[in-house]
């Protein structure tokens, strides 16, 4: 059986279309079609990825004989090059998660501030402006977090296989470097904890409540930016889902969370 036939057979056995295989391989559907029609052959790096996806050896794919299918004795984990590429890509867009989660807090601050009508607007205009800013902020937050998710889809092996060998040594070394930046996460927590201080010192007002939300949003963004770098490397070592961990930090501070209801109810009653 030729390589083209094996690729087609293995794809069909998994119930995948050419489009699905192309997505998993990060190539075009036309490329997959050429592989299966013998118009072109995949590069060696692509062959290795095909073998990983289908759970066979590269030797099985390359042999033209109709030999018995052989699976690797020990599944190969992600290579050091793949891990370096993954961490570089994630670190490049890590701020998007921090900013996206922070925006959930920041976007509600204008609505709280404008609820007291400090600019002399009509109540309808002030409420409309505040709601518009809120919706735009939430939309931007969703877009930023969605874009970060697309980065993770480029590295399916890192979601299913633990790192080992040289890749593990690299992650352990890089984790030690990232842990030196823990003070940034501490700064974020301190900012969040002190966000109530202006209200305690100067009384309750719409402006100070808006400032509280801004400080919480900024503190949360700084905390996540520092902490997710550490959690992502720990996930590679221990298989932890750091996105869920990071989002759990932000959930209690989200505008819809119950901890903000007394504040919002007070503003509604005052209005």
CSV table of C-alpha atoms in Angstrom, one decimal:
chain,number,residue,atom,x,y,z
A,1,UNK,CA,0.0,0.0,0.0
A,2,UNK,CA,1.4,3.4,-1.0
A,3,UNK,CA,1.7,6.4,1.2
A,4,UNK,CA,-1.2,8.2,-0.4
A,5,UNK,CA,-3.5,5.2,0.2
A,6,UNK,CA,-2.4,4.9,3.8
A,7,UNK,CA,-3.1,8.6,4.5
A,8,UNK,CA,-6.5,8.3,2.9
A,9,UNK,CA,-7.3,5.0,4.8
A,10,UNK,CA,-6.2,6.3,8.2
A,11,UNK,CA,-8.1,9.6,7.7
A,12,UNK,CA,-11.3,7.7,6.8
A,13,UNK,CA,-10.8,5.4,9.8
A,14,UNK,CA,-10.8,8.4,12.1
A,15,UNK,CA,-13.9,9.7,10.4
A,16,UNK,CA,-12.2,12.9,9.3
A,17,UNK,CA,-12.7,14.9,6.1
A,18,UNK,CA,-9.8,16.3,4.2
A,19,UNK,CA,-10.7,19.7,5.7
A,20,UNK,CA,-10.5,18.3,9.2
A,21,UNK,CA,-7.1,16.7,8.5
A,22,UNK,CA,-5.9,19.9,6.9
A,23,UNK,CA,-6.9,21.8,10.1
A,24,UNK,CA,-5.1,19.3,12.3
A,25,UNK,CA,-2.0,19.5,10.2
A,26,UNK,CA,-2.2,23.3,9.7
A,27,UNK,CA,-2.1,23.0,5.9
A,28,UNK,CA,-4.6,23.7,3.2
A,29,UNK,CA,-7.2,21.1,2.0
A,30,UNK,CA,-5.5,21.2,-1.4
A,31,UNK,CA,-2.3,20.0,0.2
A,32,UNK,CA,-4.1,17.0,1.8
A,33,UNK,CA,-5.8,16.3,-1.6
A,34,UNK,CA,-2.4,16.3,-3.3
A,35,UNK,CA,-1.0,13.8,-0.7
A,36,UNK,CA,-3.8,11.4,-1.3
A,37,UNK,CA,-3.7,11.7,-5.1
A,38,UNK,CA,0.1,11.2,-5.2
A,39,UNK,CA,0.5,14.7,-6.7
A,40,UNK,CA,2.8,15.6,-3.8
A,41,UNK,CA,4.3,14.0,-0.7
A,42,UNK,CA,4.3,15.6,2.8
A,43,UNK,CA,7.6,16.8,4.2
A,44,UNK,CA,9.4,14.8,6.8
A,45,UNK,CA,8.1,17.1,9.6
A,46,UNK,CA,4.6,16.6,8.3
A,47,UNK,CA,5.1,12.8,8.1
A,48,UNK,CA,6.0,12.8,11.8
A,49,UNK,CA,2.9,14.8,12.7
A,50,UNK,CA,0.7,12.5,10.6
A,51,UNK,CA,2.2,9.5,12.4
A,52,UNK,CA,1.4,11.1,15.8
A,53,UNK,CA,-2.1,12.0,14.7
A,54,UNK,CA,-2.9,8.5,13.4
A,55,UNK,CA,-1.0,6.6,16.1
A,56,UNK,CA,1.4,4.8,13.7
A,57,UNK,CA,5.1,4.9,13.0
A,58,UNK,CA,6.7,6.9,10.3
A,59,UNK,CA,8.3,3.7,9.1
A,60,UNK,CA,4.8,2.3,8.5
A,61,UNK,CA,3.8,5.3,6.4
A,62,UNK,CA,6.9,5.3,4.3
A,63,UNK,CA,7.0,1.6,3.4
A,64,UNK,CA,5.1,0.8,0.2
A,65,UNK,CA,4.5,-2.8,1.1
A,66,UNK,CA,1.2,-3.8,2.6
A,67,UNK,CA,2.9,-4.6,5.9
A,68,UNK,CA,1.2,-4.9,9.3
A,69,UNK,CA,0.5,-1.6,11.0
A,70,UNK,CA,2.8,-0.9,13.8
A,71,UNK,CA,2.2,1.6,16.6
A,72,UNK,CA,5.1,3.3,18.4
A,73,UNK,CA,6.2,1.4,21.5
A,74,UNK,CA,6.3,4.6,23.4
A,75,UNK,CA,4.5,7.7,22.1
A,76,UNK,CA,6.9,10.4,21.5
A,77,UNK,CA,6.2,13.6,23.5
A,78,UNK,CA,6.5,17.1,22.1
A,79,UNK,CA,10.0,18.0,21.0
A,80,UNK,CA,12.0,20.8,22.5
A,81,UNK,CA,11.6,22.9,19.4
A,82,UNK,CA,7.8,22.5,19.5
A,83,UNK,CA,7.7,23.5,23.2
A,84,UNK,CA,9.9,26.6,22.5
A,85,UNK,CA,7.7,27.6,19.6
A,86,UNK,CA,4.6,27.1,21.8
A,87,UNK,CA,5.9,29.1,24.7
A,88,UNK,CA,7.1,31.9,22.4
A,89,UNK,CA,3.7,32.2,20.7
A,90,UNK,CA,1.8,32.1,24.0
A,91,UNK,CA,4.1,34.7,25.7
A,92,UNK,CA,3.6,36.9,22.7
A,93,UNK,CA,-0.2,37.0,23.2
A,94,UNK,CA,-0.3,36.4,26.9
A,95,UNK,CA,-1.2,40.0,27.5
A,96,UNK,CA,-4.4,39.5,25.5
A,97,UNK,CA,-5.8,37.2,28.2
A,98,UNK,CA,-4.8,39.6,31.0
A,99,UNK,CA,-6.3,42.6,29.1
A,100,UNK,CA,-9.4,40.6,28.1
A,101,UNK,CA,-10.2,39.6,31.7
A,102,UNK,CA,-9.3,43.1,33.0
A,103,UNK,CA,-11.7,44.7,30.5
A,104,UNK,CA,-14.6,42.9,32.1
A,105,UNK,CA,-14.0,45.1,35.1
A,106,UNK,CA,-12.8,48.2,33.3
A,107,UNK,CA,-15.8,48.3,31.0
A,108,UNK,CA,-18.3,48.7,33.8
A,109,UNK,CA,-16.5,51.6,35.5
A,110,UNK,CA,-17.8,54.3,33.0
A,111,UNK,CA,-21.4,53.1,33.5
A,112,UNK,CA,-21.1,53.4,37.3
A,113,UNK,CA,-19.4,56.8,37.0
A,114,UNK,CA,-22.0,58.2,34.5
A,115,UNK,CA,-24.9,56.9,36.7
A,116,UNK,CA,-24.4,60.0,38.9
A,117,UNK,CA,-24.6,62.2,35.8
A,118,UNK,CA,-21.4,64.2,36.6
A,119,UNK,CA,-21.3,65.7,33.1
A,120,UNK,CA,-24.7,67.2,33.2
A,121,UNK,CA,-26.1,64.8,30.6
A,122,UNK,CA,-29.7,63.6,30.5
A,123,UNK,CA,-30.2,60.3,32.3
A,124,UNK,CA,-31.0,58.6,29.0
A,125,UNK,CA,-27.8,59.8,27.3
A,126,UNK,CA,-25.7,59.0,30.3
A,127,UNK,CA,-27.1,55.5,30.6
A,128,UNK,CA,-26.8,54.9,26.8
A,129,UNK,CA,-23.2,56.0,26.8
A,130,UNK,CA,-22.3,53.9,29.7
A,131,UNK,CA,-24.0,50.8,28.2
A,132,UNK,CA,-22.3,51.4,24.9
A,133,UNK,CA,-18.9,51.5,26.5
A,134,UNK,CA,-19.8,48.4,28.5
A,135,UNK,CA,-20.8,46.4,25.4
A,136,UNK,CA,-17.7,47.5,23.5
A,137,UNK,CA,-15.5,46.5,26.4
A,138,UNK,CA,-17.0,43.1,26.7
A,139,UNK,CA,-16.9,42.5,23.0
A,140,UNK,CA,-13.1,43.4,22.9
A,141,UNK,CA,-12.5,41.1,25.9
A,142,UNK,CA,-14.2,38.2,24.2
A,143,UNK,CA,-12.2,38.8,20.9
A,144,UNK,CA,-8.9,39.0,22.8
A,145,UNK,CA,-9.6,35.7,24.7
A,146,UNK,CA,-10.8,34.0,21.5
A,147,UNK,CA,-7.7,35.0,19.7
A,148,UNK,CA,-5.5,33.5,22.4
A,149,UNK,CA,-7.5,30.3,22.1
A,150,UNK,CA,-6.6,30.0,18.4
A,151,UNK,CA,-2.9,30.0,19.4
A,152,UNK,CA,-3.4,26.9,21.6
A,153,UNK,CA,-5.2,25.0,18.7
A,154,UNK,CA,-1.9,25.2,16.7
A,155,UNK,CA,-0.3,22.8,19.2
A,156,UNK,CA,-2.6,19.8,19.7
A,157,UNK,CA,0.3,17.5,21.0
A,158,UNK,CA,0.9,19.8,23.9
A,159,UNK,CA,-2.7,19.4,25.0
A,160,UNK,CA,-2.6,15.6,25.1
A,161,UNK,CA,1.0,14.6,25.8
A,162,UNK,CA,3.3,15.5,28.7
A,163,UNK,CA,6.8,16.9,28.0
A,164,UNK,CA,9.8,14.8,28.6
A,165,UNK,CA,13.5,14.6,28.0
A,166,UNK,CA,15.2,17.8,26.7
A,167,UNK,CA,11.8,19.5,26.4
A,168,UNK,CA,11.0,18.9,30.0
A,169,UNK,CA,14.5,20.2,31.1
A,170,UNK,CA,13.9,23.4,29.1
A,171,UNK,CA,10.4,24.0,30.6
A,172,UNK,CA,11.8,23.4,34.1
A,173,UNK,CA,14.6,25.9,33.5
A,174,UNK,CA,12.2,28.5,32.0
A,175,UNK,CA,9.7,28.0,34.9
A,176,UNK,CA,12.4,28.9,37.3
A,177,UNK,CA,13.0,32.2,35.4
A,178,UNK,CA,9.3,33.0,35.3
A,179,UNK,CA,8.9,32.4,39.1
A,180,UNK,CA,11.3,35.3,39.7
A,181,UNK,CA,8.6,37.5,38.4
A,182,UNK,CA,6.1,36.4,41.1
A,183,UNK,CA,6.3,39.8,42.6
A,184,UNK,CA,4.3,41.2,39.7
A,185,UNK,CA,1.4,38.8,40.7
A,186,UNK,CA,1.8,40.1,44.3
A,187,UNK,CA,1.5,43.7,43.0
A,188,UNK,CA,-1.7,42.8,41.2
A,189,UNK,CA,-3.2,41.3,44.4
A,190,UNK,CA,-2.2,44.3,46.5
A,191,UNK,CA,-3.8,46.7,44.0
A,192,UNK,CA,-7.0,44.6,44.2
A,193,UNK,CA,-7.0,44.5,48.0
A,194,UNK,CA,-6.4,48.2,48.3
A,195,UNK,CA,-9.1,49.1,45.7
A,196,UNK,CA,-11.7,49.7,48.5
A,197,UNK,CA,-9.4,52.1,50.3
A,198,UNK,CA,-10.5,55.3,48.6
A,199,UNK,CA,-14.1,54.6,49.4
A,200,UNK,CA,-13.3,53.9,53.0
A,201,UNK,CA,-11.3,57.1,53.3
A,202,UNK,CA,-13.3,59.6,51.3
A,203,UNK,CA,-16.9,58.1,51.3
A,204,UNK,CA,-19.1,56.4,48.8
A,205,UNK,CA,-19.5,58.2,45.5
A,206,UNK,CA,-20.0,57.2,41.8
A,207,UNK,CA,-16.5,58.4,40.9
A,208,UNK,CA,-14.8,56.4,43.7
A,209,UNK,CA,-16.8,53.3,42.8
A,210,UNK,CA,-15.7,53.7,39.2
A,211,UNK,CA,-12.1,54.1,40.5
A,212,UNK,CA,-12.5,50.9,42.5
A,213,UNK,CA,-13.5,49.0,39.3
A,214,UNK,CA,-10.6,50.4,37.4
A,215,UNK,CA,-8.1,49.4,40.1
A,216,UNK,CA,-9.6,45.9,40.3
A,217,UNK,CA,-9.4,45.6,36.5
A,218,UNK,CA,-5.8,46.8,36.4
A,219,UNK,CA,-4.7,44.6,39.4
A,220,UNK,CA,-6.4,41.6,37.8
A,221,UNK,CA,-4.7,42.2,34.5
A,222,UNK,CA,-1.3,42.4,36.1
A,223,UNK,CA,-1.9,39.4,38.3
A,224,UNK,CA,-3.0,37.2,35.3
A,225,UNK,CA,-0.2,38.4,33.1
A,226,UNK,CA,2.4,37.3,35.6
A,227,UNK,CA,0.6,34.2,37.0
A,228,UNK,CA,-0.5,32.6,33.7
A,229,UNK,CA,3.2,32.5,32.5
A,230,UNK,CA,4.0,30.3,35.5
A,231,UNK,CA,0.8,28.2,35.3
A,232,UNK,CA,1.3,27.5,31.6
A,233,UNK,CA,4.7,26.0,32.2
A,234,UNK,CA,3.4,24.0,35.1
A,235,UNK,CA,0.7,22.7,32.9
A,236,UNK,CA,3.3,21.4,30.5
A,237,UNK,CA,5.0,19.6,33.4
A,238,UNK,CA,1.9,18.3,35.2
A,239,UNK,CA,-0.9,18.5,32.7
A,240,UNK,CA,-2.8,21.3,34.4
A,241,UNK,CA,-5.4,23.3,32.5
A,242,UNK,CA,-4.0,26.7,33.2
A,243,UNK,CA,-6.7,28.6,31.3
A,244,UNK,CA,-9.4,27.2,33.6
A,245,UNK,CA,-7.2,28.1,36.6
A,246,UNK,CA,-6.6,31.6,35.3
A,247,UNK,CA,-10.2,32.2,34.6
A,248,UNK,CA,-11.2,31.0,38.0
A,249,UNK,CA,-9.1,33.8,39.5
A,250,UNK,CA,-11.0,36.4,37.5
A,251,UNK,CA,-14.5,34.9,38.0
A,252,UNK,CA,-15.1,36.2,41.6
A,253,UNK,CA,-14.2,39.7,40.4
A,254,UNK,CA,-16.4,39.7,37.3
A,255,UNK,CA,-19.0,42.4,37.1
A,256,UNK,CA,-21.8,39.8,37.1
A,257,UNK,CA,-20.4,38.1,40.2
A,258,UNK,CA,-22.5,38.2,43.4
A,259,UNK,CA,-19.7,40.2,45.3
A,260,UNK,CA,-20.7,43.2,43.2
A,261,UNK,CA,-24.4,43.0,43.7
A,262,UNK,CA,-24.5,45.1,47.0
A,263,UNK,CA,-22.6,47.8,45.2
A,264,UNK,CA,-24.8,47.8,42.1
A,265,UNK,CA,-28.0,47.6,44.2
A,266,UNK,CA,-26.8,50.6,46.2
A,267,UNK,CA,-26.3,52.6,43.0
A,268,UNK,CA,-29.7,51.6,41.7
A,269,UNK,CA,-31.4,52.6,44.9
A,270,UNK,CA,-29.5,55.9,45.0
A,271,UNK,CA,-30.6,56.6,41.3
